[in-house]
Amino acid sequence: MVDVADHSRASACLVLLGPPGCGKGTQAARLSERLDIPAISTGEMLRAAVTEGSELGQRVGGIMAGGTLVDDQTMADVVRDRLGRDDAQHGFLLDGYPRTLPQAATLSSVLEGRQQQLDAVLFLEVPEAVLLSRALARQRADDTEEVIRHRLHVYEEETSPLVGYYNERNLLRRVNGDQSMDEVTASLLEALEG
Ligand code: ADP
């Protein structure tokens, strides 16, 4: 059980899982505030690196634009680094990581080394037809329908196996993401209390 009420003792190690366009970013920001833990979005971190033009950014820019995944080793370095910072010592909410089974194994070993473990994996479920229409509605200039479909395909192939993986470990909490933003937030908090 995760203590949602007492901010002063927040120490939840959480993952937010769900397909592209399921609303993870919005909900991560809300949960972060409510639970007083940092929301760590690997997508945002990589986009910042691209904007900065750092060595990492130059390496991953093209991969991201095509909707393909950055390699697990690079992501392991990014996440290990980020979780090592002060603000993440008493809990965090990961958004966009892990995205593959090897990344899940890496996360568990990183946490083990810190004498931590995941408390819950919140899985935001949204039907594929809804995802596609949402994605097309807010299409960025460089997001062709083809890239959007590719992202969904990569999610199905690489990321959706994590649902079974975390379910087997009794960490998975399914939440209906096909509701209003406020209802989704309420459902997520409820899932953590349960
Ligand atoms: P979305 O737009 O689906 O919310 P993100 O913002 O989480 O996606 O990530 C954008 C892109 O960054 C991904 O398509 C991928 O190329 C890269 N990326 C982010 N997180 C990861 C990860 N854990 N593993 C591999 N690639 C990642």
PDB file of N, CA and C in Angstrom, residues 64-156:
ATOM      1  N   MET A  64      14.395   9.150 -32.119  1.00  0.00           N
ATOM      2  CA  MET A  64      13.128   9.583 -31.537  1.00  0.00           C
ATOM      3  C   MET A  64      12.164  10.073 -32.609  1.00  0.00           C
ATOM      4  N   ALA A  65      12.683  10.829 -33.556  1.00  0.00           N
ATOM      5  CA  ALA A  65      11.829  11.390 -34.605  1.00  0.00           C
ATOM      6  C   ALA A  65      11.143  10.286 -35.400  1.00  0.00           C
ATOM      7  N   GLY A  66      11.801   9.149 -35.538  1.00  0.00           N
ATOM      8  CA  GLY A  66      11.222   8.041 -36.286  1.00  0.00           C
ATOM      9  C   GLY A  66      10.288   7.177 -35.461  1.00  0.00           C
ATOM     10  N   GLY A  67      10.180   7.472 -34.148  1.00  0.00           N
ATOM     11  CA  GLY A  67       9.271   6.708 -33.290  1.00  0.00           C
ATOM     12  C   GLY A  67       9.832   5.372 -32.839  1.00  0.00           C
ATOM     13  N   THR A  68      11.153   5.207 -33.017  1.00  0.00           N
ATOM     14  CA  THR A  68      11.804   3.962 -32.592  1.00  0.00           C
ATOM     15  C   THR A  68      12.396   4.170 -31.203  1.00  0.00           C
ATOM     16  N   LEU A  69      12.743   3.098 -30.519  1.00  0.00           N
ATOM     17  CA  LEU A  69      13.279   3.213 -29.168  1.00  0.00           C
ATOM     18  C   LEU A  69      14.785   3.428 -29.164  1.00  0.00           C
ATOM     19  N   VAL A  70      15.223   4.246 -28.229  1.00  0.00           N
ATOM     20  CA  VAL A  70      16.646   4.411 -27.959  1.00  0.00           C
ATOM     21  C   VAL A  70      17.133   3.111 -27.300  1.00  0.00           C
ATOM     22  N   ASP A  71      18.398   2.741 -27.526  1.00  0.00           N
ATOM     23  CA  ASP A  71      18.868   1.445 -27.048  1.00  0.00           C
ATOM     24  C   ASP A  71      18.875   1.358 -25.512  1.00  0.00           C
ATOM     25  N   ASP A  72      18.731   0.128 -25.038  1.00  0.00           N
ATOM     26  CA  ASP A  72      18.592  -0.112 -23.592  1.00  0.00           C
ATOM     27  C   ASP A  72      19.803   0.364 -22.794  1.00  0.00           C
ATOM     28  N   GLN A  73      21.013   0.207 -23.356  1.00  0.00           N
ATOM     29  CA  GLN A  73      22.207   0.607 -22.620  1.00  0.00           C
ATOM     30  C   GLN A  73      22.237   2.119 -22.383  1.00  0.00           C
ATOM     31  N   THR A  74      21.925   2.870 -23.441  1.00  0.00           N
ATOM     32  CA  THR A  74      21.870   4.336 -23.295  1.00  0.00           C
ATOM     33  C   THR A  74      20.843   4.714 -22.243  1.00  0.00           C
ATOM     34  N   MET A  75      19.664   4.081 -22.301  1.00  0.00           N
ATOM     35  CA  MET A  75      18.605   4.410 -21.353  1.00  0.00           C
ATOM     36  C   MET A  75      18.997   4.025 -19.929  1.00  0.00           C
ATOM     37  N   ALA A  76      19.727   2.926 -19.784  1.00  0.00           N
ATOM     38  CA  ALA A  76      20.171   2.511 -18.450  1.00  0.00           C
ATOM     39  C   ALA A  76      21.050   3.595 -17.832  1.00  0.00           C
ATOM     40  N   ASP A  77      21.945   4.155 -18.647  1.00  0.00           N
ATOM     41  CA  ASP A  77      22.826   5.219 -18.146  1.00  0.00           C
ATOM     42  C   ASP A  77      22.015   6.451 -17.746  1.00  0.00           C
ATOM     43  N   VAL A  78      21.063   6.825 -18.609  1.00  0.00           N
ATOM     44  CA  VAL A  78      20.239   8.012 -18.350  1.00  0.00           C
ATOM     45  C   VAL A  78      19.474   7.842 -17.033  1.00  0.00           C
ATOM     46  N   VAL A  79      18.865   6.671 -16.858  1.00  0.00           N
ATOM     47  CA  VAL A  79      18.004   6.457 -15.693  1.00  0.00           C
ATOM     48  C   VAL A  79      18.824   6.285 -14.406  1.00  0.00           C
ATOM     49  N   ARG A  80      19.925   5.564 -14.495  1.00  0.00           N
ATOM     50  CA  ARG A  80      20.756   5.370 -13.300  1.00  0.00           C
ATOM     51  C   ARG A  80      21.234   6.723 -12.779  1.00  0.00           C
ATOM     52  N   ASP A  81      21.652   7.544 -13.719  1.00  0.00           N
ATOM     53  CA  ASP A  81      22.088   8.906 -13.405  1.00  0.00           C
ATOM     54  C   ASP A  81      21.004   9.726 -12.716  1.00  0.00           C
ATOM     55  N   ARG A  82      19.842   9.692 -13.322  1.00  0.00           N
ATOM     56  CA  ARG A  82      18.730  10.523 -12.825  1.00  0.00           C
ATOM     57  C   ARG A  82      18.266  10.054 -11.449  1.00  0.00           C
ATOM     58  N   LEU A  83      18.192   8.732 -11.262  1.00  0.00           N
ATOM     59  CA  LEU A  83      17.735   8.198  -9.969  1.00  0.00           C
ATOM     60  C   LEU A  83      18.768   8.433  -8.879  1.00  0.00           C
ATOM     61  N   GLY A  84      19.993   8.735  -9.294  1.00  0.00           N
ATOM     62  CA  GLY A  84      21.047   9.011  -8.323  1.00  0.00           C
ATOM     63  C   GLY A  84      20.965  10.402  -7.717  1.00  0.00           C
ATOM     64  N   ARG A  85      20.171  11.271  -8.302  1.00  0.00           N
ATOM     65  CA  ARG A  85      20.083  12.636  -7.778  1.00  0.00           C
ATOM     66  C   ARG A  85      19.317  12.694  -6.459  1.00  0.00           C
ATOM     67  N   ASP A  86      19.588  13.748  -5.701  1.00  0.00           N
ATOM     68  CA  ASP A  86      19.032  13.887  -4.345  1.00  0.00           C
ATOM     69  C   ASP A  86      17.517  13.744  -4.289  1.00  0.00           C
ATOM     70  N   ASP A  87      16.841  14.407  -5.228  1.00  0.00           N
ATOM     71  CA  ASP A  87      15.377  14.461  -5.117  1.00  0.00           C
ATOM     72  C   ASP A  87      14.709  13.106  -5.315  1.00  0.00           C
ATOM     73  N   ALA A  88      15.452  12.120  -5.813  1.00  0.00           N
ATOM     74  CA  ALA A  88      14.831  10.820  -6.087  1.00  0.00           C
ATOM     75  C   ALA A  88      15.123   9.786  -4.997  1.00  0.00           C
ATOM     76  N   GLN A  89      15.759  10.218  -3.920  1.00  0.00           N
ATOM     77  CA  GLN A  89      16.172   9.244  -2.907  1.00  0.00           C
ATOM     78  C   GLN A  89      15.014   8.681  -2.094  1.00  0.00           C
ATOM     79  N   HIS A  90      13.914   9.427  -2.045  1.00  0.00           N
ATOM     80  CA  HIS A  90      12.789   8.953  -1.231  1.00  0.00           C
ATOM     81  C   HIS A  90      11.552   8.673  -2.059  1.00  0.00           C
ATOM     82  N   GLY A  91      11.782   8.327  -3.286  1.00  0.00           N
ATOM     83  CA  GLY A  91      10.657   7.970  -4.129  1.00  0.00           C
ATOM     84  C   GLY A  91      10.668   8.722  -5.443  1.00  0.00           C
ATOM     85  N   PHE A  92       9.929   8.207  -6.394  1.00  0.00           N
ATOM     86  CA  PHE A  92       9.894   8.789  -7.737  1.00  0.00           C
ATOM     87  C   PHE A  92       8.749   8.153  -8.502  1.00  0.00           C
ATOM     88  N   LEU A  93       8.375   8.827  -9.567  1.00  0.00           N
ATOM     89  CA  LEU A  93       7.377   8.274 -10.481  1.00  0.00           C
ATOM     90  C   LEU A  93       8.004   8.272 -11.868  1.00  0.00           C
ATOM     91  N   LEU A  94       8.274   7.098 -12.388  1.00  0.00           N
ATOM     92  CA  LEU A  94       8.879   6.998 -13.712  1.00  0.00           C
ATOM     93  C   LEU A  94       7.806   7.013 -14.790  1.00  0.00           C
ATOM     94  N   ASP A  95       7.999   7.869 -15.789  1.00  0.00           N
ATOM     95  CA  ASP A  95       7.065   7.979 -16.912  1.00  0.00           C
ATOM     96  C   ASP A  95       7.864   7.734 -18.190  1.00  0.00           C
ATOM     97  N   GLY A  96       7.576   6.622 -18.851  1.00  0.00           N
ATOM     98  CA  GLY A  96       8.296   6.324 -20.095  1.00  0.00           C
ATOM     99  C   GLY A  96       9.459   5.367 -19.910  1.00  0.00           C
ATOM    100  N   TYR A  97       9.649   4.889 -18.711  1.00  0.00           N
ATOM    101  CA  TYR A  97      10.679   3.894 -18.413  1.00  0.00           C
ATOM    102  C   TYR A  97      10.163   2.985 -17.312  1.00  0.00           C
ATOM    103  N   PRO A  98      10.323   1.691 -17.395  1.00  0.00           N
ATOM    104  CA  PRO A  98      10.914   0.936 -18.497  1.00  0.00           C
ATOM    105  C   PRO A  98       9.948   0.802 -19.673  1.00  0.00           C
ATOM    106  N   ARG A  99      10.522   0.528 -20.836  1.00  0.00           N
ATOM    107  CA  ARG A  99       9.756   0.380 -22.062  1.00  0.00           C
ATOM    108  C   ARG A  99      10.024  -0.951 -22.746  1.00  0.00           C
ATOM    109  N   THR A 100      10.922  -1.730 -22.191  1.00  0.00           N
ATOM    110  CA  THR A 100      11.222  -3.063 -22.732  1.00  0.00           C
ATOM    111  C   THR A 100      11.484  -3.984 -21.537  1.00  0.00           C
ATOM    112  N   LEU A 101      11.414  -5.290 -21.760  1.00  0.00           N
ATOM    113  CA  LEU A 101      11.693  -6.237 -20.667  1.00  0.00           C
ATOM    114  C   LEU A 101      13.122  -6.080 -20.139  1.00  0.00           C
ATOM    115  N   PRO A 102      14.142  -5.941 -21.010  1.00  0.00           N
ATOM    116  CA  PRO A 102      15.486  -5.716 -20.460  1.00  0.00           C
ATOM    117  C   PRO A 102      15.567  -4.440 -19.613  1.00  0.00           C
ATOM    118  N   GLN A 103      14.827  -3.408 -19.979  1.00  0.00           N
ATOM    119  CA  GLN A 103      14.834  -2.177 -19.158  1.00  0.00           C
ATOM    120  C   GLN A 103      14.208  -2.447 -17.792  1.00  0.00           C
ATOM    121  N   ALA A 104      13.192  -3.295 -17.751  1.00  0.00           N
ATOM    122  CA  ALA A 104      12.569  -3.625 -16.461  1.00  0.00           C
ATOM    123  C   ALA A 104      13.573  -4.344 -15.570  1.00  0.00           C
ATOM    124  N   ALA A 105      14.360  -5.237 -16.173  1.00  0.00           N
ATOM    125  CA  ALA A 105      15.376  -5.961 -15.397  1.00  0.00           C
ATOM    126  C   ALA A 105      16.440  -4.987 -14.906  1.00  0.00           C
ATOM    127  N   THR A 106      16.850  -4.050 -15.758  1.00  0.00           N
ATOM    128  CA  THR A 106      17.832  -3.044 -15.348  1.00  0.00           C
ATOM    129  C   THR A 106      17.298  -2.226 -14.181  1.00  0.00           C
ATOM    130  N   LEU A 107      16.053  -1.788 -14.288  1.00  0.00           N
ATOM    131  CA  LEU A 107      15.474  -0.976 -13.215  1.00  0.00           C
ATOM    132  C   LEU A 107      15.483  -1.753 -11.910  1.00  0.00           C
ATOM    133  N   SER A 108      15.103  -3.004 -11.966  1.00  0.00           N
ATOM    134  CA  SER A 108      15.043  -3.741 -10.718  1.00  0.00           C
ATOM    135  C   SER A 108      16.431  -3.901 -10.115  1.00  0.00           C
ATOM    136  N   SER A 109      17.469  -4.068 -10.948  1.00  0.00           N
ATOM    137  CA  SER A 109      18.804  -4.188 -10.358  1.00  0.00           C
ATOM    138  C   SER A 109      19.337  -2.846  -9.858  1.00  0.00           C
ATOM    139  N   VAL A 110      18.987  -1.751 -10.543  1.00  0.00           N
ATOM    140  CA  VAL A 110      19.386  -0.427 -10.041  1.00  0.00           C
ATOM    141  C   VAL A 110      18.749  -0.189  -8.665  1.00  0.00           C
ATOM    142  N   LEU A 111      17.483  -0.536  -8.542  1.00  0.00           N
ATOM    143  CA  LEU A 111      16.786  -0.306  -7.272  1.00  0.00           C
ATOM    144  C   LEU A 111      17.336  -1.217  -6.178  1.00  0.00           C
ATOM    145  N   GLU A 112      17.627  -2.456  -6.562  1.00  0.00           N
ATOM    146  CA  GLU A 112      18.183  -3.396  -5.586  1.00  0.00           C
ATOM    147  C   GLU A 112      19.464  -2.841  -4.983  1.00  0.00           C
ATOM    148  N   GLY A 113      20.299  -2.256  -5.837  1.00  0.00           N
ATOM    149  CA  GLY A 113      21.548  -1.663  -5.373  1.00  0.00           C
ATOM    150  C   GLY A 113      21.326  -0.514  -4.406  1.00  0.00           C
ATOM    151  N   ARG A 114      20.142   0.037  -4.409  1.00  0.00           N
ATOM    152  CA  ARG A 114      19.824   1.153  -3.509  1.00  0.00           C
ATOM    153  C   ARG A 114      18.936   0.698  -2.364  1.00  0.00           C
ATOM    154  N   GLN A 115      18.781  -0.624  -2.225  1.00  0.00           N
ATOM    155  CA  GLN A 115      17.872  -1.173  -1.218  1.00  0.00           C
ATOM    156  C   GLN A 115      16.455  -0.621  -1.360  1.00  0.00           C
ATOM    157  N   GLN A 116      16.047  -0.455  -2.599  1.00  0.00           N
ATOM    158  CA  GLN A 116      14.678  -0.026  -2.868  1.00  0.00           C
ATOM    159  C   GLN A 116      14.014  -1.064  -3.752  1.00  0.00           C
ATOM    160  N   GLN A 117      12.703  -0.999  -3.814  1.00  0.00           N
ATOM    161  CA  GLN A 117      11.990  -1.788  -4.815  1.00  0.00           C
ATOM    162  C   GLN A 117      10.743  -1.039  -5.238  1.00  0.00           C
ATOM    163  N   LEU A 118      10.189  -1.447  -6.376  1.00  0.00           N
ATOM    164  CA  LEU A 118       8.977  -0.785  -6.848  1.00  0.00           C
ATOM    165  C   LEU A 118       7.811  -1.086  -5.909  1.00  0.00           C
ATOM    166  N   ASP A 119       6.983  -0.075  -5.684  1.00  0.00           N
ATOM    167  CA  ASP A 119       5.775  -0.266  -4.879  1.00  0.00           C
ATOM    168  C   ASP A 119       4.575  -0.606  -5.752  1.00  0.00           C
ATOM    169  N   ALA A 120       4.540  -0.034  -6.932  1.00  0.00           N
ATOM    170  CA  ALA A 120       3.408  -0.295  -7.827  1.00  0.00           C
ATOM    171  C   ALA A 120       3.726   0.170  -9.238  1.00  0.00           C
ATOM    172  N   VAL A 121       3.076  -0.472 -10.190  1.00  0.00           N
ATOM    173  CA  VAL A 121       3.136  -0.066 -11.594  1.00  0.00           C
ATOM    174  C   VAL A 121       1.706   0.272 -12.014  1.00  0.00           C
ATOM    175  N   LEU A 122       1.496   1.541 -12.304  1.00  0.00           N
ATOM    176  CA  LEU A 122       0.158   1.999 -12.680  1.00  0.00           C
ATOM    177  C   LEU A 122       0.027   1.887 -14.188  1.00  0.00           C
ATOM    178  N   PHE A 123      -0.920   1.101 -14.621  1.00  0.00           N
ATOM    179  CA  PHE A 123      -1.085   0.850 -16.054  1.00  0.00           C
ATOM    180  C   PHE A 123      -2.330   1.576 -16.559  1.00  0.00           C
ATOM    181  N   LEU A 124      -2.100   2.599 -17.368  1.00  0.00           N
ATOM    182  CA  LEU A 124      -3.192   3.400 -17.932  1.00  0.00           C
ATOM    183  C   LEU A 124      -3.695   2.750 -19.210  1.00  0.00           C
ATOM    184  N   GLU A 125      -4.883   2.196 -19.154  1.00  0.00           N
ATOM    185  CA  GLU A 125      -5.435   1.494 -20.315  1.00  0.00           C
ATOM    186  C   GLU A 125      -6.325   2.407 -21.145  1.00  0.00           C
ATOM    187  N   VAL A 126      -6.013   2.484 -22.438  1.00  0.00           N
ATOM    188  CA  VAL A 126      -6.822   3.272 -23.373  1.00  0.00           C
ATOM    189  C   VAL A 126      -6.944   2.462 -24.664  1.00  0.00           C
ATOM    190  N   PRO A 127      -8.168   2.304 -25.195  1.00  0.00           N
ATOM    191  CA  PRO A 127      -8.336   1.535 -26.441  1.00  0.00           C
ATOM    192  C   PRO A 127      -7.540   2.155 -27.593  1.00  0.00           C
ATOM    193  N   GLU A 128      -7.007   1.285 -28.457  1.00  0.00           N
ATOM    194  CA  GLU A 128      -6.131   1.746 -29.535  1.00  0.00           C
ATOM    195  C   GLU A 128      -6.805   2.769 -30.447  1.00  0.00           C
ATOM    196  N   ALA A 129      -8.101   2.597 -30.720  1.00  0.00           N
ATOM    197  CA  ALA A 129      -8.807   3.543 -31.608  1.00  0.00           C
ATOM    198  C   ALA A 129      -8.798   4.948 -30.997  1.00  0.00           C
ATOM    199  N   VAL A 130      -8.953   5.033 -29.681  1.00  0.00           N
ATOM    200  CA  VAL A 130      -8.937   6.331 -28.992  1.00  0.00           C
ATOM    201  C   VAL A 130      -7.539   6.943 -29.073  1.00  0.00           C
ATOM    202  N   LEU A 131      -6.524   6.120 -28.877  1.00  0.00           N
ATOM    203  CA  LEU A 131      -5.136   6.597 -28.940  1.00  0.00           C
ATOM    204  C   LEU A 131      -4.835   7.206 -30.294  1.00  0.00           C
ATOM    205  N   LEU A 132      -5.241   6.497 -31.335  1.00  0.00           N
ATOM    206  CA  LEU A 132      -4.940   6.937 -32.688  1.00  0.00           C
ATOM    207  C   LEU A 132      -5.642   8.262 -32.975  1.00  0.00           C
ATOM    208  N   SER A 133      -6.896   8.385 -32.580  1.00  0.00           N
ATOM    209  CA  SER A 133      -7.602   9.635 -32.899  1.00  0.00           C
ATOM    210  C   SER A 133      -7.047  10.785 -32.053  1.00  0.00           C
ATOM    211  N   ARG A 134      -6.678  10.529 -30.798  1.00  0.00           N
ATOM    212  CA  ARG A 134      -6.038  11.575 -29.983  1.00  0.00           C
ATOM    213  C   ARG A 134      -4.732  12.023 -30.623  1.00  0.00           C
ATOM    214  N   ALA A 135      -3.918  11.054 -31.043  1.00  0.00           N
ATOM    215  CA  ALA A 135      -2.600  11.363 -31.596  1.00  0.00           C
ATOM    216  C   ALA A 135      -2.725  12.171 -32.887  1.00  0.00           C
ATOM    217  N   LEU A 136      -3.687  11.793 -33.705  1.00  0.00           N
ATOM    218  CA  LEU A 136      -3.851  12.510 -34.970  1.00  0.00           C
ATOM    219  C   LEU A 136      -4.371  13.925 -34.725  1.00  0.00           C
ATOM    220  N   ALA A 137      -5.192  14.089 -33.684  1.00  0.00           N
ATOM    221  CA  ALA A 137      -5.754  15.402 -33.368  1.00  0.00           C
ATOM    222  C   ALA A 137      -4.680  16.392 -32.920  1.00  0.00           C
ATOM    223  N   ARG A 138      -3.668  15.901 -32.202  1.00  0.00           N
ATOM    224  CA  ARG A 138      -2.649  16.824 -31.679  1.00  0.00           C
ATOM    225  C   ARG A 138      -1.315  16.653 -32.404  1.00  0.00           C
ATOM    226  N   GLN A 139      -1.406  16.182 -33.631  1.00  0.00           N
ATOM    227  CA  GLN A 139      -0.251  15.914 -34.479  1.00  0.00           C
ATOM    228  C   GLN A 139       0.735  17.083 -34.522  1.00  0.00           C
ATOM    229  N   ARG A 140       1.973  16.786 -34.211  1.00  0.00           N
ATOM    230  CA  ARG A 140       3.027  17.797 -34.395  1.00  0.00           C
ATOM    231  C   ARG A 140       3.463  17.752 -35.851  1.00  0.00           C
ATOM    232  N   ALA A 141       4.144  18.822 -36.261  1.00  0.00           N
ATOM    233  CA  ALA A 141       4.509  18.955 -37.674  1.00  0.00           C
ATOM    234  C   ALA A 141       5.227  17.715 -38.206  1.00  0.00           C
ATOM    235  N   ASP A 142       6.128  17.174 -37.390  1.00  0.00           N
ATOM    236  CA  ASP A 142       6.956  16.065 -37.880  1.00  0.00           C
ATOM    237  C   ASP A 142       6.352  14.698 -37.562  1.00  0.00           C
ATOM    238  N   ASP A 143       5.155  14.685 -36.965  1.00  0.00           N
ATOM    239  CA  ASP A 143       4.490  13.435 -36.630  1.00  0.00           C
ATOM    240  C   ASP A 143       3.548  13.019 -37.744  1.00  0.00           C
ATOM    241  N   THR A 144       4.031  12.276 -38.682  1.00  0.00           N
ATOM    242  CA  THR A 144       3.134  11.793 -39.723  1.00  0.00           C
ATOM    243  C   THR A 144       2.290  10.661 -39.142  1.00  0.00           C
ATOM    244  N   GLU A 145       1.192  10.371 -39.798  1.00  0.00           N
ATOM    245  CA  GLU A 145       0.357   9.256 -39.341  1.00  0.00           C
ATOM    246  C   GLU A 145       1.182   7.974 -39.306  1.00  0.00           C
ATOM    247  N   GLU A 146       2.108   7.873 -40.251  1.00  0.00           N
ATOM    248  CA  GLU A 146       2.950   6.678 -40.304  1.00  0.00           C
ATOM    249  C   GLU A 146       3.801   6.543 -39.035  1.00  0.00           C
ATOM    250  N   VAL A 147       4.369   7.672 -38.588  1.00  0.00           N
ATOM    251  CA  VAL A 147       5.196   7.634 -37.375  1.00  0.00           C
ATOM    252  C   VAL A 147       4.335   7.295 -36.155  1.00  0.00           C
ATOM    253  N   ILE A 148       3.129   7.867 -36.115  1.00  0.00           N
ATOM    254  CA  ILE A 148       2.225   7.588 -34.998  1.00  0.00           C
ATOM    255  C   ILE A 148       1.877   6.095 -34.949  1.00  0.00           C
ATOM    256  N   ARG A 149       1.535   5.546 -36.104  1.00  0.00           N
ATOM    257  CA  ARG A 149       1.228   4.111 -36.164  1.00  0.00           C
ATOM    258  C   ARG A 149       2.442   3.275 -35.779  1.00  0.00           C
ATOM    259  N   HIS A 150       3.613   3.745 -36.197  1.00  0.00           N
ATOM    260  CA  HIS A 150       4.832   3.008 -35.854  1.00  0.00           C
ATOM    261  C   HIS A 150       5.048   2.997 -34.347  1.00  0.00           C
ATOM    262  N   ARG A 151       4.824   4.156 -33.679  1.00  0.00           N
ATOM    263  CA  ARG A 151       4.968   4.224 -32.224  1.00  0.00           C
ATOM    264  C   ARG A 151       4.040   3.234 -31.524  1.00  0.00           C
ATOM    265  N   LEU A 152       2.796   3.167 -32.021  1.00  0.00           N
ATOM    266  CA  LEU A 152       1.832   2.232 -31.417  1.00  0.00           C
ATOM    267  C   LEU A 152       2.291   0.791 -31.631  1.00  0.00           C
ATOM    268  N   HIS A 153       2.831   0.538 -32.810  1.00  0.00           N
ATOM    269  CA  HIS A 153       3.314  -0.810 -33.113  1.00  0.00           C
ATOM    270  C   HIS A 153       4.499  -1.172 -32.200  1.00  0.00           C
ATOM    271  N   VAL A 154       5.426  -0.235 -32.043  1.00  0.00           N
ATOM    272  CA  VAL A 154       6.581  -0.475 -31.173  1.00  0.00           C
ATOM    273  C   VAL A 154       6.105  -0.715 -29.736  1.00  0.00           C
ATOM    274  N   TYR A 155       5.103   0.029 -29.317  1.00  0.00           N
ATOM    275  CA  TYR A 155       4.549  -0.175 -27.978  1.00  0.00           C
ATOM    276  C   TYR A 155       4.028  -1.606 -27.831  1.00  0.00           C
ATOM    277  N   GLU A 156       3.232  -2.037 -28.800  1.00  0.00           N
ATOM    278  CA  GLU A 156       2.668  -3.391 -28.738  1.00  0.00           C
ATOM    279  C   GLU A 156       3.768  -4.444 -28.661  1.00  0.00           C
TER     280      GLU A 156
END
